[in-house]
mmCIF file of C-alpha atoms in Angstrom:
data_model
loop_
_atom_site.group_PDB
_atom_site.id
_atom_site.type_symbol
_atom_site.label_atom_id
_atom_site.label_comp_id
_atom_site.label_asym_id
_atom_site.label_seq_id
_atom_site.Cartn_x
_atom_site.Cartn_y
_atom_site.Cartn_z
ATOM 1 C CA MET A 1 31.183 -30.922 -98.248
ATOM 2 C CA ALA A 2 31.958 -32.336 -94.853
ATOM 3 C CA SER A 3 34.955 -30.088 -94.492
ATOM 4 C CA PHE A 4 32.821 -27.053 -95.413
ATOM 5 C CA PHE A 5 30.263 -27.692 -92.676
ATOM 6 C CA ASN A 6 33.002 -28.299 -90.108
ATOM 7 C CA SER A 7 34.577 -24.914 -90.851
ATOM 8 C CA VAL A 8 31.194 -23.165 -90.543
ATOM 9 C CA ARG A 9 30.515 -24.838 -87.169
ATOM 10 C CA GLN A 10 33.936 -23.794 -85.819
ATOM 11 C CA GLY A 11 33.319 -20.199 -86.876
ATOM 12 C CA LEU A 12 30.009 -20.065 -85.055
ATOM 13 C CA ASN A 13 31.616 -21.440 -81.870
ATOM 14 C CA ARG A 14 34.334 -18.767 -81.879
ATOM 15 C CA THR A 15 31.711 -16.009 -82.262
ATOM 16 C CA GLY A 16 29.657 -17.334 -79.337
ATOM 17 C CA ASN A 17 32.719 -17.585 -77.118
ATOM 18 C CA ARG A 18 33.683 -13.987 -77.788
ATOM 19 C CA ASN A 19 30.207 -12.787 -76.853
ATOM 20 C CA ASN A 20 30.051 -14.869 -73.689
ATOM 21 C CA ASN A 21 33.567 -14.116 -72.488
ATOM 22 C CA GLN A 22 33.268 -10.366 -72.943
ATOM 23 C CA PRO A 23 33.596 -8.713 -69.497
ATOM 24 C CA GLN A 24 30.589 -6.804 -68.227
ATOM 25 C CA GLN A 25 31.099 -3.156 -67.377
ATOM 26 C CA SER A 26 29.996 -2.409 -63.838
ATOM 27 C CA GLN A 27 28.129 0.787 -63.227
ATOM 28 C CA PRO A 28 29.548 3.236 -60.715
ATOM 29 C CA GLY A 29 28.463 2.285 -57.177
ATOM 30 C CA GLN A 30 27.250 -1.155 -58.310
ATOM 31 C CA ARG A 31 28.747 -4.241 -56.620
ATOM 32 C CA GLN A 32 30.186 -6.836 -59.069
ATOM 33 C CA ASP A 33 29.341 -10.375 -58.018
ATOM 34 C CA SER A 34 32.180 -12.804 -57.576
ATOM 35 C CA PRO A 35 32.042 -16.192 -59.293
ATOM 36 C CA ASN A 36 30.329 -18.875 -57.287
ATOM 37 C CA LEU A 37 30.354 -22.295 -58.816
ATOM 38 C CA ALA A 38 28.125 -23.808 -56.134
ATOM 39 C CA SER A 39 25.309 -21.356 -56.768
ATOM 40 C CA GLY A 40 24.105 -23.132 -59.883
ATOM 41 C CA TYR A 41 24.061 -20.080 -62.132
ATOM 42 C CA ALA A 42 26.528 -18.438 -64.517
ATOM 43 C CA PRO A 43 29.349 -16.386 -62.911
ATOM 44 C CA SER A 44 28.554 -13.414 -65.114
ATOM 45 C CA SER A 45 24.929 -13.288 -64.057
ATOM 46 C CA LEU A 46 23.945 -10.220 -61.986
ATOM 47 C CA GLY A 47 20.583 -11.468 -60.779
ATOM 48 C CA PRO A 48 19.967 -13.211 -57.436
ATOM 49 C CA PRO A 49 19.989 -16.970 -57.270
ATOM 50 C CA ARG A 50 16.759 -18.747 -57.807
ATOM 51 C CA VAL A 51 15.604 -20.319 -54.572
ATOM 52 C CA PRO A 52 13.206 -23.222 -54.753
ATOM 53 C CA PRO A 53 9.756 -22.431 -53.306
ATOM 54 C CA LEU A 54 9.051 -23.334 -49.671
ATOM 55 C CA PRO A 55 6.678 -26.191 -49.057
ATOM 56 C CA SER A 56 3.230 -25.136 -47.998
ATOM 57 C CA SER A 57 2.795 -25.230 -44.217
ATOM 58 C CA PRO A 58 -0.704 -24.883 -42.688
ATOM 59 C CA SER A 59 0.723 -23.625 -39.380
ATOM 60 C CA LEU A 60 2.776 -20.889 -41.029
ATOM 61 C CA SER A 61 0.213 -19.826 -43.587
ATOM 62 C CA SER A 62 -2.509 -19.521 -40.954
ATOM 63 C CA SER A 63 -0.439 -17.359 -38.669
ATOM 64 C CA ILE A 64 1.763 -15.294 -40.961
ATOM 65 C CA GLY A 65 0.763 -13.512 -44.125
ATOM 66 C CA MET A 66 1.792 -10.514 -46.134
ATOM 67 C CA GLY A 67 -0.752 -7.800 -46.590
ATOM 68 C CA SER A 68 -1.148 -5.678 -49.668
ATOM 69 C CA SER A 69 1.004 -2.993 -48.109
ATOM 70 C CA GLY A 70 3.832 -5.443 -47.472
ATOM 71 C CA GLN A 71 3.454 -5.305 -43.688
ATOM 72 C CA LEU A 72 3.406 -8.442 -41.596
ATOM 73 C CA ALA A 73 -0.093 -9.326 -40.467
ATOM 74 C CA GLN A 74 -0.433 -11.768 -37.601
ATOM 75 C CA GLU A 75 -3.555 -13.531 -36.522
ATOM 76 C CA HIS A 76 -4.169 -15.196 -33.205
ATOM 77 C CA SER A 77 -6.451 -18.227 -33.257
ATOM 78 C CA GLY A 78 -8.442 -16.808 -36.131
ATOM 79 C CA HIS A 79 -9.008 -13.448 -34.374
ATOM 80 C CA PRO A 80 -7.074 -10.307 -35.263
ATOM 81 C CA MET A 81 -4.751 -9.045 -32.534
ATOM 82 C CA HIS A 82 -6.009 -5.708 -31.256
ATOM 83 C CA SER A 83 -4.777 -3.892 -28.173
ATOM 84 C CA SER A 84 -8.356 -3.360 -27.019
ATOM 85 C CA SER A 85 -9.042 -7.115 -26.919
ATOM 86 C CA LEU A 86 -6.053 -7.896 -24.703
ATOM 87 C CA GLN A 87 -6.743 -8.196 -20.989
ATOM 88 C CA PRO A 88 -4.061 -7.004 -18.555
ATOM 89 C CA PRO A 89 -2.359 -9.857 -16.747
ATOM 90 C CA ALA A 90 -3.411 -10.527 -13.195
ATOM 91 C CA PRO A 91 -1.035 -8.931 -10.681
ATOM 92 C CA PRO A 92 1.182 -11.390 -8.826
ATOM 93 C CA ARG A 93 0.156 -12.352 -5.318
ATOM 94 C CA PRO A 94 2.175 -10.320 -2.827
ATOM 95 C CA LEU A 95 4.661 -12.168 -0.690
ATOM 96 C CA PHE A 96 3.123 -11.132 2.633
ATOM 97 C CA LEU A 97 0.003 -13.176 1.748
ATOM 98 C CA ASN A 98 2.005 -16.387 1.451
ATOM 99 C CA PRO A 99 0.984 -18.716 4.299
ATOM 100 C CA ASN A 100 4.597 -19.867 4.666
ATOM 101 C CA VAL A 101 5.805 -16.455 5.890
ATOM 102 C CA GLN A 102 3.185 -15.945 8.593
ATOM 103 C CA GLY A 103 5.555 -16.229 11.536
ATOM 104 C CA PHE A 104 5.227 -14.444 14.889
ATOM 105 C CA ILE A 105 7.547 -13.837 17.789
ATOM 106 C CA VAL A 106 4.604 -13.751 20.216
ATOM 107 C CA LYS A 107 2.059 -16.571 20.214
ATOM 108 C CA GLY A 108 -1.224 -16.566 22.031
ATOM 109 C CA ASN A 109 -4.256 -14.380 22.449
ATOM 110 C CA TYR A 110 -3.297 -10.772 21.755
ATOM 111 C CA MET A 111 -6.514 -9.599 23.397
ATOM 112 C CA THR A 112 -4.904 -10.289 26.769
ATOM 113 C CA LEU A 113 -2.180 -7.780 25.890
ATOM 114 C CA ALA A 114 -4.784 -5.160 24.992
ATOM 115 C CA ALA A 115 -7.174 -5.694 27.915
ATOM 116 C CA THR A 116 -7.218 -2.964 30.548
ATOM 117 C CA PRO A 117 -5.821 -4.248 33.861
ATOM 118 C CA LYS A 118 -7.836 -3.908 37.030
ATOM 119 C CA LEU A 119 -7.343 -0.769 39.120
ATOM 120 C CA VAL A 120 -5.907 1.042 36.056
ATOM 121 C CA ASP A 121 -7.764 3.958 34.547
ATOM 122 C CA SER A 122 -8.947 3.315 30.979
ATOM 123 C CA GLY A 123 -7.528 6.626 29.807
ATOM 124 C CA GLU A 124 -4.141 5.854 31.324
ATOM 125 C CA TRP A 125 -4.096 2.432 29.705
ATOM 126 C CA LEU A 126 -5.104 3.795 26.294
ATOM 127 C CA ALA A 127 -2.397 6.452 26.486
ATOM 128 C CA HIS A 128 0.134 3.756 27.383
ATOM 129 C CA GLN A 129 -0.958 1.581 24.449
ATOM 130 C CA VAL A 130 -0.830 4.431 21.900
ATOM 131 C CA VAL A 131 2.650 5.507 22.988
ATOM 132 C CA MET A 132 3.912 1.910 22.977
ATOM 133 C CA GLN A 133 2.472 1.208 19.522
ATOM 134 C CA TYR A 134 4.146 4.309 18.139
ATOM 135 C CA ARG A 135 7.502 3.226 19.593
ATOM 136 C CA LEU A 136 7.173 -0.226 18.017
ATOM 137 C CA LEU A 137 6.310 1.317 14.664
ATOM 138 C CA SER A 138 9.268 3.716 14.890
ATOM 139 C CA LYS A 139 11.621 0.765 15.366
ATOM 140 C CA LEU A 140 10.231 -0.864 12.234
ATOM 141 C CA LEU A 141 10.582 2.357 10.260
ATOM 142 C CA GLU A 142 14.276 2.518 11.092
ATOM 143 C CA GLN A 143 14.783 -0.517 8.854
ATOM 144 C CA VAL A 144 13.177 1.058 5.776
ATOM 145 C CA LEU A 145 14.542 4.581 6.317
ATOM 146 C CA CYS A 146 18.128 3.562 7.053
ATOM 147 C CA PRO A 147 20.390 4.215 3.992
ATOM 148 C CA ASN A 148 21.810 1.191 2.214
ATOM 149 C CA GLU A 149 25.592 0.988 2.422
ATOM 150 C CA PHE A 150 25.884 0.113 -1.289
ATOM 151 C CA THR A 151 23.349 2.456 -2.896
ATOM 152 C CA GLY A 152 23.327 5.201 -0.272
ATOM 153 C CA LEU A 153 19.503 5.234 -0.414
ATOM 154 C CA PRO A 154 17.029 3.715 2.044
ATOM 155 C CA SER A 155 14.556 1.070 0.967
ATOM 156 C CA CYS A 156 11.795 3.671 1.060
ATOM 157 C CA ASN A 157 12.924 6.603 -1.079
ATOM 158 C CA HIS A 158 11.444 9.079 -3.528
ATOM 159 C CA ILE A 159 12.339 6.821 -6.487
ATOM 160 C CA THR A 160 10.896 3.517 -5.325
ATOM 161 C CA CYS A 161 7.974 5.146 -3.468
ATOM 162 C CA PRO A 162 6.970 8.351 -5.321
ATOM 163 C CA SER A 163 3.643 8.395 -3.459
ATOM 164 C CA MET A 164 2.249 7.185 -0.160
ATOM 165 C CA SER A 165 0.247 4.229 -1.402
ATOM 166 C CA ALA A 166 -0.798 0.712 -0.478
ATOM 167 C CA GLY A 167 -2.267 -1.895 -2.787
ATOM 168 C CA THR A 168 -1.945 -3.288 -6.282
ATOM 169 C CA ILE A 169 -1.851 -1.381 -9.560
ATOM 170 C CA ASN A 170 -5.491 -2.219 -10.291
ATOM 171 C CA PHE A 171 -6.709 -1.186 -6.836
ATOM 172 C CA SER A 172 -4.452 1.087 -4.848
ATOM 173 C CA HIS A 173 -5.006 3.431 -1.932
ATOM 174 C CA THR A 174 -3.009 6.645 -2.339
ATOM 175 C CA TYR A 175 -2.942 9.082 0.565
ATOM 176 C CA THR A 176 -2.436 12.798 0.061
ATOM 177 C CA TRP A 177 -1.412 15.548 2.431
ATOM 178 C CA LEU A 178 -3.251 18.846 2.774
ATOM 179 C CA ASP A 179 -0.900 21.791 2.478
ATOM 180 C CA ASN A 180 -1.240 25.186 4.159
ATOM 181 C CA ASN A 181 -3.971 26.104 1.663
ATOM 182 C CA ARG A 182 -5.765 22.832 2.457
ATOM 183 C CA GLN A 183 -5.143 21.519 -1.040
ATOM 184 C CA PRO A 184 -4.426 17.789 -1.435
ATOM 185 C CA THR A 185 -0.811 17.189 -2.376
ATOM 186 C CA THR A 186 0.811 13.894 -3.363
ATOM 187 C CA LEU A 187 4.066 13.436 -1.477
ATOM 188 C CA PRO A 188 6.738 10.743 -1.684
ATOM 189 C CA ALA A 189 6.240 8.070 0.937
ATOM 190 C CA PRO A 190 9.345 8.937 3.026
ATOM 191 C CA GLN A 191 8.296 12.589 3.189
ATOM 192 C CA TYR A 192 4.741 11.652 4.132
ATOM 193 C CA ILE A 193 5.985 9.294 6.852
ATOM 194 C CA SER A 194 8.330 11.971 8.211
ATOM 195 C CA LEU A 195 5.467 14.460 8.504
ATOM 196 C CA VAL A 196 3.308 11.883 10.273
ATOM 197 C CA GLN A 197 6.083 11.088 12.737
ATOM 198 C CA LYS A 198 6.545 14.773 13.573
ATOM 199 C CA TRP A 199 2.805 15.226 14.017
ATOM 200 C CA ILE A 200 2.408 12.167 16.274
ATOM 201 C CA SER A 201 5.411 13.163 18.391
ATOM 202 C CA GLY A 202 3.928 16.631 18.815
ATOM 203 C CA LYS A 203 0.641 15.166 19.968
ATOM 204 C CA ILE A 204 2.244 12.781 22.457
ATOM 205 C CA LEU A 205 4.473 15.491 23.924
ATOM 206 C CA ASP A 206 1.561 17.932 24.279
ATOM 207 C CA PRO A 207 0.651 17.980 28.008
ATOM 208 C CA LYS A 208 -2.843 19.162 27.127
ATOM 209 C CA ILE A 209 -3.543 15.898 25.281
ATOM 210 C CA PHE A 210 -1.266 13.501 27.190
ATOM 211 C CA PRO A 211 -1.028 15.083 30.661
ATOM 212 C CA THR A 212 1.836 14.085 32.885
ATOM 213 C CA ASP A 213 1.265 16.433 35.865
ATOM 214 C CA ILE A 214 -0.245 14.417 38.686
ATOM 215 C CA SER A 215 -1.803 17.537 40.201
ATOM 216 C CA THR A 216 -4.300 17.623 37.326
ATOM 217 C CA PHE A 217 -5.680 14.182 38.143
ATOM 218 C CA SER A 218 -8.951 13.838 40.032
ATOM 219 C CA ASN A 219 -11.039 11.006 41.360
ATOM 220 C CA VAL A 220 -14.680 11.326 40.399
ATOM 221 C CA ASN A 221 -15.708 8.914 43.143
ATOM 222 C CA THR A 222 -14.449 11.127 45.980
ATOM 223 C CA ALA A 223 -14.702 14.538 44.367
ATOM 224 C CA ALA A 224 -17.163 16.864 46.008
ATOM 225 C CA ALA A 225 -20.209 17.606 43.903
ATOM 226 C CA THR A 226 -21.483 21.125 43.522
ATOM 227 C CA PHE A 227 -25.119 21.909 42.975
ATOM 228 C CA ALA A 228 -26.894 24.975 41.743
ATOM 229 C CA SER A 229 -28.891 25.196 44.973
ATOM 230 C CA GLY A 230 -25.935 24.824 47.281
ATOM 231 C CA GLY A 231 -22.716 23.031 48.111
ATOM 232 C CA PRO A 232 -22.125 19.605 49.600
ATOM 233 C CA PRO A 233 -23.841 18.696 52.854
ATOM 234 C CA THR A 234 -22.043 20.001 55.930
ATOM 235 C CA PRO A 235 -22.680 19.758 59.649
ATOM 236 C CA GLY A 236 -25.648 21.957 60.366
ATOM 237 C CA ILE A 237 -27.876 22.775 63.295
ATOM 238 C CA PRO A 238 -27.964 20.461 66.334
ATOM 239 C CA GLY A 239 -30.316 17.565 65.851
ATOM 240 C CA ALA A 240 -29.994 17.531 62.092
ATOM 241 C CA PRO A 241 -26.299 17.210 61.286
ATOM 242 C CA GLY A 242 -25.079 17.054 57.735
ATOM 243 C CA ILE A 243 -28.221 18.214 55.987
ATOM 244 C CA THR A 244 -27.805 21.954 55.933
ATOM 245 C CA PRO A 245 -26.769 23.111 52.435
ATOM 246 C CA ILE A 246 -24.375 25.970 51.898
ATOM 247 C CA ALA A 247 -25.854 28.780 49.895
ATOM 248 C CA ALA A 248 -24.459 28.944 46.377
ATOM 249 C CA GLY A 249 -23.639 32.047 44.431
ATOM 250 C CA PRO A 250 -25.862 33.515 41.758
ATOM 251 C CA THR A 251 -26.246 31.419 38.580
ATOM 252 C CA SER A 252 -26.468 32.517 34.960
ATOM 253 C CA SER A 253 -29.568 31.735 32.987
ATOM 254 C CA SER A 254 -27.367 31.155 29.929
ATOM 255 C CA LEU A 255 -25.772 28.022 31.411
ATOM 256 C CA PRO A 256 -26.969 24.664 30.007
ATOM 257 C CA MET A 257 -29.552 22.753 31.987
ATOM 258 C CA SER A 258 -27.113 19.869 32.560
ATOM 259 C CA GLN A 259 -24.700 22.196 34.308
ATOM 260 C CA LEU A 260 -27.412 23.894 36.310
ATOM 261 C CA SER A 261 -28.738 20.537 37.501
ATOM 262 C CA GLY A 262 -25.310 19.365 38.543
ATOM 263 C CA ALA A 263 -24.992 16.685 35.795
ATOM 264 C CA THR A 264 -21.519 16.124 34.358
ATOM 265 C CA THR A 265 -20.304 14.801 30.970
ATOM 266 C CA GLU A 266 -18.197 11.663 31.111
ATOM 267 C CA TRP A 267 -15.501 10.635 28.667
ATOM 268 C CA LEU A 268 -12.655 8.201 28.508
ATOM 269 C CA GLY A 269 -9.792 9.244 30.774
ATOM 270 C CA LYS A 270 -11.604 12.092 32.503
ATOM 271 C CA SER A 271 -10.703 10.915 35.997
ATOM 272 C CA ALA A 272 -7.034 10.760 34.988
ATOM 273 C CA GLY A 273 -6.975 14.320 33.680
ATOM 274 C CA PHE A 274 -7.277 13.597 29.943
ATOM 275 C CA PRO A 275 -9.238 16.101 27.834
ATOM 276 C CA GLU A 276 -12.646 15.386 26.369
ATOM 277 C CA GLU A 277 -11.246 15.007 22.830
ATOM 278 C CA PHE A 278 -8.558 12.542 23.965
ATOM 279 C CA GLN A 279 -10.109 9.460 22.368
ATOM 280 C CA SER A 280 -10.764 11.352 19.145
ATOM 281 C CA ASP A 281 -7.106 12.379 18.970
ATOM 282 C CA CYS A 282 -6.067 8.775 19.542
ATOM 283 C CA LYS A 283 -8.233 7.737 16.590
ATOM 284 C CA SER A 284 -6.426 10.198 14.341
ATOM 285 C CA LEU A 285 -3.053 8.906 15.555
ATOM 286 C CA TYR A 286 -4.068 5.324 14.973
ATOM 287 C CA LYS A 287 -5.410 5.968 11.481
ATOM 288 C CA GLN A 288 -2.117 7.490 10.385
ATOM 289 C CA MET A 289 -0.102 4.625 11.889
ATOM 290 C CA LEU A 290 -2.322 2.096 10.113
ATOM 291 C CA ARG A 291 -1.564 3.738 6.752
ATOM 292 C CA ILE A 292 2.149 3.406 7.443
ATOM 293 C CA TYR A 293 1.707 -0.285 8.285
ATOM 294 C CA ALA A 294 -0.221 -0.809 5.029
ATOM 295 C CA HIS A 295 2.593 0.827 3.061
ATOM 296 C CA LEU A 296 5.207 -1.317 4.795
ATOM 297 C CA TYR A 297 3.391 -4.509 3.876
ATOM 298 C CA TRP A 298 2.658 -3.624 0.253
ATOM 299 C CA ALA A 299 5.940 -1.910 -0.624
ATOM 300 C CA HIS A 300 8.616 -3.195 1.772
ATOM 301 C CA PHE A 301 7.663 -6.607 3.083
ATOM 302 C CA LYS A 302 10.307 -8.391 1.004
ATOM 303 C CA GLU A 303 12.934 -5.680 1.264
ATOM 304 C CA PRO A 304 14.047 -5.284 3.948
ATOM 305 C CA PHE A 305 11.859 -7.320 6.349
ATOM 306 C CA PHE A 306 11.790 -10.718 4.628
ATOM 307 C CA ASP A 307 15.352 -10.413 3.331
ATOM 308 C CA LEU A 308 16.571 -9.724 6.876
ATOM 309 C CA SER A 309 14.286 -12.376 8.450
ATOM 310 C CA ASN A 310 12.398 -9.704 10.375
ATOM 311 C CA GLU A 311 8.928 -10.450 9.010
ATOM 312 C CA ARG A 312 7.964 -12.086 12.328
ATOM 313 C CA HIS A 313 8.585 -8.819 14.176
ATOM 314 C CA LEU A 314 6.446 -6.942 11.656
ATOM 315 C CA ASN A 315 3.607 -9.469 11.906
ATOM 316 C CA SER A 316 3.649 -9.490 15.713
ATOM 317 C CA SER A 317 3.682 -5.694 16.011
ATOM 318 C CA PHE A 318 0.854 -5.296 13.514
ATOM 319 C CA THR A 319 -1.291 -7.970 15.170
ATOM 320 C CA HIS A 320 -0.913 -6.251 18.531
ATOM 321 C CA PHE A 321 -1.590 -2.878 16.903
ATOM 322 C CA VAL A 322 -4.836 -3.996 15.242
ATOM 323 C CA THR A 323 -6.061 -5.763 18.367
ATOM 324 C CA VAL A 324 -5.660 -2.635 20.480
ATOM 325 C CA GLY A 325 -7.199 -0.437 17.788
ATOM 326 C CA THR A 326 -10.339 -2.540 17.431
ATOM 327 C CA GLN A 327 -10.751 -3.165 21.151
ATOM 328 C CA PHE A 328 -10.754 0.585 21.916
ATOM 329 C CA ASP A 329 -12.817 1.479 18.794
ATOM 330 C CA LEU A 330 -9.915 3.384 17.278
ATOM 331 C CA LEU A 331 -10.188 1.580 13.919
ATOM 332 C CA SER A 332 -13.150 0.796 11.699
ATOM 333 C CA ARG A 333 -13.456 -1.848 9.016
ATOM 334 C CA LYS A 334 -13.191 0.904 6.440
ATOM 335 C CA ASP A 335 -9.805 1.915 7.858
ATOM 336 C CA VAL A 336 -8.302 -1.575 7.517
ATOM 337 C CA GLU A 337 -9.493 -2.055 3.941
ATOM 338 C CA PRO A 338 -5.985 -1.734 2.365
ATOM 339 C CA ILE A 339 -4.747 -4.667 4.458
ATOM 340 C CA GLU A 340 -7.943 -6.708 4.805
ATOM 341 C CA ALA A 341 -6.583 -9.611 2.692
ATOM 342 C CA LEU A 342 -3.910 -10.235 5.329
ATOM 343 C CA LEU A 343 -6.434 -10.001 8.145
ATOM 344 C CA GLU A 344 -8.683 -12.507 6.393
ATOM 345 C CA LEU A 345 -5.724 -14.884 6.136
ATOM 346 C CA TRP A 346 -4.926 -14.498 9.817
ATOM 347 C CA VAL A 347 -8.548 -15.083 10.792
ATOM 348 C CA GLY A 348 -8.473 -18.318 8.807
ATOM 349 C CA MET A 349 -5.245 -19.273 10.624
ATOM 350 C CA LYS A 350 -7.001 -18.481 13.965
ATOM 351 C CA ILE A 351 -4.467 -15.805 14.864
ATOM 352 C CA PHE A 352 -7.407 -13.733 16.140
ATOM 353 C CA PRO A 353 -9.826 -15.394 18.572
ATOM 354 C CA ALA A 354 -13.422 -15.862 17.532
ATOM 355 C CA GLU A 355 -14.656 -13.171 19.938
ATOM 356 C CA SER A 356 -12.378 -10.471 18.506
ATOM 357 C CA LYS A 357 -13.800 -7.759 16.280
ATOM 358 C CA ILE A 358 -11.430 -8.717 13.445
ATOM 359 C CA ALA A 359 -12.885 -12.244 13.439
ATOM 360 C CA LEU A 360 -16.393 -10.806 13.344
ATOM 361 C CA TRP A 361 -15.466 -8.645 10.336
ATOM 362 C CA PHE A 362 -13.566 -11.212 8.275
ATOM 363 C CA GLY A 363 -14.571 -14.578 9.694
ATOM 364 C CA PRO A 364 -16.690 -17.206 7.912
ATOM 365 C CA SER A 365 -19.867 -15.800 9.439
ATOM 366 C CA ALA A 366 -19.127 -12.287 8.206
ATOM 367 C CA MET A 367 -21.212 -10.969 5.336
ATOM 368 C CA ALA A 368 -19.477 -10.611 1.996
ATOM 369 C CA PRO A 369 -20.368 -6.956 1.212
ATOM 370 C CA LEU A 370 -18.518 -4.316 3.149
ATOM 371 C CA PRO A 371 -20.899 -2.625 5.605
ATOM 372 C CA SER A 372 -21.148 1.097 5.738
ATOM 373 C CA GLN A 373 -18.731 2.905 7.987
ATOM 374 C CA SER A 374 -21.540 4.269 10.136
ATOM 375 C CA ALA A 375 -22.535 0.703 11.042
ATOM 376 C CA VAL A 376 -19.125 -0.379 12.305
ATOM 377 C CA ALA A 377 -17.153 2.749 12.994
ATOM 378 C CA SER A 378 -17.068 5.300 15.736
ATOM 379 C CA PRO A 379 -18.105 8.923 15.081
ATOM 380 C CA THR A 380 -16.505 10.452 12.009
ATOM 381 C CA LEU A 381 -13.208 12.158 12.582
ATOM 382 C CA PRO A 382 -12.895 15.857 11.717
ATOM 383 C CA GLY A 383 -11.416 16.691 8.350
ATOM 384 C CA PRO A 384 -12.243 16.111 4.690
ATOM 385 C CA PRO A 385 -14.238 12.944 3.978
ATOM 386 C CA THR A 386 -12.545 9.940 2.478
ATOM 387 C CA SER A 387 -13.388 9.260 -1.138
ATOM 388 C CA THR A 388 -15.186 6.083 -2.146
ATOM 389 C CA PRO A 389 -12.984 3.055 -2.853
ATOM 390 C CA VAL A 390 -12.365 2.947 -6.591
ATOM 391 C CA SER A 391 -9.388 2.070 -8.740
ATOM 392 C CA GLY A 392 -6.590 4.428 -7.807
ATOM 393 C CA GLN A 393 -8.379 5.700 -4.711
ATOM 394 C CA ILE A 394 -7.036 8.871 -3.132
ATOM 395 C CA ALA A 395 -7.874 9.355 0.532
ATOM 396 C CA GLN A 396 -7.496 12.991 1.494
ATOM 397 C CA VAL A 397 -6.298 13.525 5.038
ATOM 398 C CA PRO A 398 -5.723 16.738 6.951
ATOM 399 C CA GLY A 399 -2.292 18.328 6.774
ATOM 400 C CA PHE A 400 -1.425 18.232 10.414
ATOM 401 C CA GLY A 401 1.721 20.295 9.929
ATOM 402 C CA ALA A 402 -0.286 23.210 8.569
#
């Protein structure tokens, strides 16, 4: 009997070995797994290896989960991540507001450089200051408009500066140019600056605005006055010299009373031959130059000025520029708004004396809210009004080349 059971057991083993050792037929396009003894499963098995479950982790389970649709769902501190709940990061502080780069090549009170000397006509001195400030600005612009020897492009080009702007992304002043149809047009910064330079040069070279002929000058203190009832006193009859008036010609009833009474209108630079609108033209020139300075600080302070160690020249020129502009009422607080953070820093560093207008605007005793332009500015310049300061402000200015 023992031999019978042994033969039956051997027959069963041979049948099992034939079934297990029979090669599996692979389907077309199906990869046949190679034997892997370290995997812990049979070489002929086609299924994936069984991986032991991961230990439960509170940090992983609270932050990563699989939704019903199989997509990864991430939670942030128990709150779902939505694009509307994310706040934009604060813009980085610009380099020109770093106290460590506030160097100057001229130290002292800049008001002494802007004060009108004695025995010099105020109009002559203002004309001198405007022309000098434009020359200083032109020298600074050569650094940003000069092509780079490696890239062939200047620092200020249509790619890096697609618009004439100054400020951060959240609050930026963008200036537009009015075309021939008086429609506001956004221009690249180098094109805008080029148009401003041509316009300022045309104004300075215009003898009607900046006269250079000495024959047009007059001295109001020694000029003879004319009256509607007669001319200046001349020697008259014996016994009463110098009191006989010369008969004047017929007058027109349409003339203004001030002209009929002999009164004259005074303006800055009249005695030196400057026109009545001379100061108004200087305000327009100064406003355009200020916008260029604001663009230089916001867009090009690091490259090229700081990289070339020329930030002290830029700071000195701008300090002198602002001092002259405020002393002659060519700039208002509204005009310097794009660069007021720098002016506040300089007031705190006592770059401007306490009696200067900049110190009164941005000093510790200044009021926090910005006063209206009518309270601190001179009469409004001709042209379209400036829009209110909002995010992405666009200040429309006349197209002077039109």
